[in-house]
Amino acid sequence: MPRTLHAETVLGQSLFQKISNCRVLMVGAGGIGCELLKNLAMSGFRQIELVDLDTIDLSNLNRQFLFQKQHIMKSKAEVARESALKFNPNINIIAHHANIKSPRFNVEWFKSFDIVMNALDNLDARRHVNMMCLVANVPLIESGTEGYLGQVTAIKKDETECYDCQPKPVRRTYPVCTIRSTPSQPIHCIVWAKSYLFSQLFGLPEDDDDERLEAEMTQENVKEIENLKKETQALKQIREAMGTADYPQKVFKKVFTDDINRLLSMEDMWQNRKSPVALKYEEIEKLVTEGNSQLNNTEESNTLKDQRVWSLAENFVVFLDSVRRLSEKLMKEQANNPNASLSFDKDDPDSLDFVTATSNLRSIIFDIEPKSQFKVKEMAGNIIPAIATTNAIIAGMIVMQSFKILNEKLNECKTIFFDGSRRPQIFLSESLNPPNPECRVCNNTHIILKVNTKKATLRDFLDKVIHGRNDDMDIGEVIVEEGGRIIYDVEYDDNLDATFEQLQITDGKLVSVKPDDDIDEQNSSIFAISHRDFETPNTWFQVDGEPFATRNKISVTKSNSFSKQKRKLEESEVDTFEGLSRKRPAMNEEILVEDDDIIVTDSGTQKLIVID
Amino acid sequence: MIIDKKTQKYDRQLRLWQASGQTALETAKVCLINGTATGCEILKDLVLPGIGSFTVVDGKIVEGSDVGNTFFLVSDSIGTNRAQAVTEFLQELNEDAKGFHFSEDPVALIENQPEYFLQFSIVITTDLPEKPLLKLADTLWNAKIPLVIVRTIGFIGYFRIVLPEHTVVETHPENVIDLRLDVPFPALEQYVNTFNFETLDSMDHAHVPYVVILLKYLKQWKQDHDGKLPSTSAERNEFKQLVQSGRRNVDEENFDEALASVWKACAATKVPHHVEEIFKNSSCDSITIESSNFWIIARAVRDFVSNEGLGLLPLAGNVPDMKADTSNYVAMQNIYRQKAKEDISAVRTRVHDILNSIGRPAEFISDDEIDSFCKHASFIQVIRYRSLQEEYITEPKKLDIGRWLQDPQANIVHYVLIRAMDRFYESHNRYPDAATYFLEDDTEEVSEEAKNEFNTLKTYVDNLLREWEITNYPEHLDNHIHEICRAGSSELANIASLLGGMVSQEVIKLVTKQYIPMNNTVIFDGVRSTSSSYIL
Ligand SMILES: [Zn+2]
């Protein structure tokens, strides 16, 4: 009896044939990915490509069943492929240990698939795949889980909502001054420990740190911003003592004593706030030698070791020790590579010890409640719970949706919400919505632009592709953007004679062009760049599609005058907008909580999930 | 402070059920009857999070079709014992879970040695025929061991939980805050009285915990309103105005928090209805040496409520995060904690008295267990399941099934077919399955064989409906009978995965006694991606 008989019987011949011929792209080989790869293989899919950037970690093993202890640190994509082939030698799996955003995964590559399935854990990659699938016009099945919650939906250009049609929660950010000078919540101290002190001591020196500070400068805080800059400089000097026996002590005294005393001298700051209390190294050291640290005591009751909140003395000891451990680690790496640096990893015990102790010491200084290591890990690492059961259910749902798409019954696909912790309704489903006309991502014209990126300049692009098409339909002034930065607008023409390559607009990049008079940003054209070695200026471009196709449906003159009027009315508003963000679009003005795993929020009744 | 390897490995799930749930999982012994595709998926999802042990009971030899729908079986497995083959592969997933296999026909084992199954903490069956199933269900029911019956047919999944009683303390409700704002206890009132809002400087005023703000103004309100709380929405708005009037400037976030909690403050604290029902249960009245810890503590809490609790459950003592300076926050937290401690201590004394009265030592129930019960007292749950005997023989839900069947979209239709298939199996020792269903590809004309299968299966459906006294035959049943004859009892790997996830999730809830499991039957339809639960 052939291996696939069950599937063939239940699915029927015709669908089964489509499945066998279908080329699937799976993005992500984590929690959902492992389950999905298994289900695809067992359902008769025979041509699967798999992309994942990650390596396997111990904390994956409670659910990512294609991985075992001996695979820790290896590529998820490659091990998933090997494990799946062990059980299903007859299928063709290509694994890429790579970032899905890398240029080699360009639009043409996306176009080579019949269906794309996302099993991702972050917003950024999801948005990217969403965009690529829109440009390539390939159906996408999007999914996510968090603990007992899960979600699956299908996305198809011009037929359904895209991933960005519904606004996504923005990343939580905190003003620099709150983090650096006036924390009032545990999370402020954790962000400081993880994003500021950790990277100052062990990470790459952050060149943009000063810029961030300046971005927040107001008349009231000019002085404080200057001080913070000096503080960072002083810390950089201390960093040179790394490796010496008293390095941890020096860092301690700098950040927990001197800097706090400096803050205290800013009396204005504490008029309406509780003032911090600097820590004294010698006093705490005395506490420790007197044995007030319960570090090695056995724990009472059945609380886990890391679920107890440490005392001042414990935090002190762990801080010094983790600084020493991380310094040693960094110096060892620098012996091989002088540019080596460490980055915070929630699953690395040294980093986690450092962030726990550091944030708690800072909390004690500012009279904020300290947290247990378990809790700090959750907050610093943005940890979301994950189990095998939910992933298995969601992966099963993804495959069910793919059957419908292959049967050309997109209308039968649903957005499915799963909640395993509530009764009695386990699944909720909603029909797919049509594209949101307000969406700036999918309500665009998507075009593949084959171009010699080494030769063609921005001026060539504007002359030949944007303006040179048809005089009657000329689009007027435009704004050109790539990856969130402005390349060109009517007041910014510095780049006109730079080539695509010089502007870092290379193979696989997406360039957005929108009419300058289009305030709602609803008529952009997205050009997917595909490099070709075209040789003559006349053929530096090949445009697959018609830019501004939707716009051209309306009479140009009419829309122009209408927009001009509109613009006049809103001029002051638009100017402010330009002043604030257009000139510095890519710069982030606040310290971010890096989301390597999350961001989840309620959007109305739909619990929208990102994750695993 | 190195986190041990185990905590690291299970980190992402410990955030769902904590160390106590993990311990329960690690001491559980699961038995799977028949190593089918669905059975293997269920075990996979239990082995990964670290179930204590699993035992596969299966007398079958691996066939090609098993390899076709079970990921863990390879061509080399064909011809070997299925119990052993799947156990070996599942064992590789997690060394913490101990795997055992018993290559014995489960039907014979249930017939000859049903007590074999009493060693397990939970038993899961896949594809077990009706007769042995009823006997197994009986055996386990008497021993109070949970049984989960699972079936996958084509795109359809079904599972049923059978267990006399399941009690849950840690139900993981979304909001566990109980601040007693309407009925402040004396210590809390005293603390509120220490605040004199007028004399506070601007910083202190902006850091008064919102709980204190609300209590202060509620007290004032009650003085002006014969001791009554604001009850109508007009009164609540008026009360909001009162709170607002005390605010010095718009930056006072503590006042924002107070205003946002007005409706909560005006709700009366009382014993929730479902907890009152639990207290009325006969198990709560007559405590004997047989009584479980749950009922002993429930009785103690009931007595607490009607005595020193003054009509209220023990206080949980949790205080939410709020805008406040730490010293005030901690002081207030301590007042709630102290009251919670006193309540727990009173309950503990009552538990010990009860234990003494039934001849048990005081340490029979740990303090941790009493603490946890008191903290979750408003959210405890008791589920009494119906037995399989009741469902199949003595008290089938005739009226309900008849009513549910009227809706052509309802998933109950799959239940009827699963039951009819079991009857079919009983007589023919095989499931309906027409080898050639359509005469030719792309035609709708069915084969003679298929027609026969259809008619036979339909007879069993008719019989069932007659037994249930359902007189008007729901026409949509025919389509489903056709579909069963076409797809046979094939298990689709993908549906096996889905159902495996759903069942193992319920098993984890039952074993950890956390979260509320389904009651009692869930039917999943993969084509429509819907699920329904029925009490059958
Ligand atoms: Zn969209």
CSV table of N, CA and C and ligand atoms in Angstrom, one decimal, chain A residues 161-165 436 439 441-443, ligand 1:
chain,number,residue,atom,x,y,z
A,161,GLU,N,-8.1,41.0,2.6
A,161,GLU,CA,-7.3,41.9,3.4
A,161,GLU,C,-5.9,41.4,3.4
A,162,CYS,N,-4.9,42.3,3.4
A,162,CYS,CA,-3.5,41.8,3.5
A,162,CYS,C,-3.1,41.9,5.0
A,163,TYR,N,-1.9,41.5,5.3
A,163,TYR,CA,-1.5,41.4,6.7
A,163,TYR,C,-1.6,42.8,7.4
A,164,ASP,N,-1.3,43.9,6.6
A,164,ASP,CA,-1.3,45.2,7.1
A,164,ASP,C,-2.6,46.0,6.9
A,165,CYS,N,-3.6,45.3,6.4
A,165,CYS,CA,-4.9,46.1,6.3
A,165,CYS,C,-5.5,46.5,7.6
A,436,ASN,N,-8.8,46.4,2.6
A,436,ASN,CA,-9.1,47.7,3.2
A,436,ASN,C,-8.7,48.8,2.3
A,439,CYS,N,-5.8,50.8,3.2
A,439,CYS,CA,-4.5,50.2,3.5
A,439,CYS,C,-3.4,50.8,2.6
A,441,VAL,N,-0.5,49.4,2.2
A,441,VAL,CA,0.4,48.4,1.7
A,441,VAL,C,-0.2,47.7,0.5
A,442,CYS,N,-1.4,47.3,0.6
A,442,CYS,CA,-1.9,46.5,-0.5
A,442,CYS,C,-2.7,47.3,-1.6
A,443,ASN,N,-3.1,48.5,-1.2
A,443,ASN,CA,-3.9,49.3,-2.1
A,443,ASN,C,-2.9,50.1,-3.0
C,1,ZN,ZN,-3.7,45.8,3.0
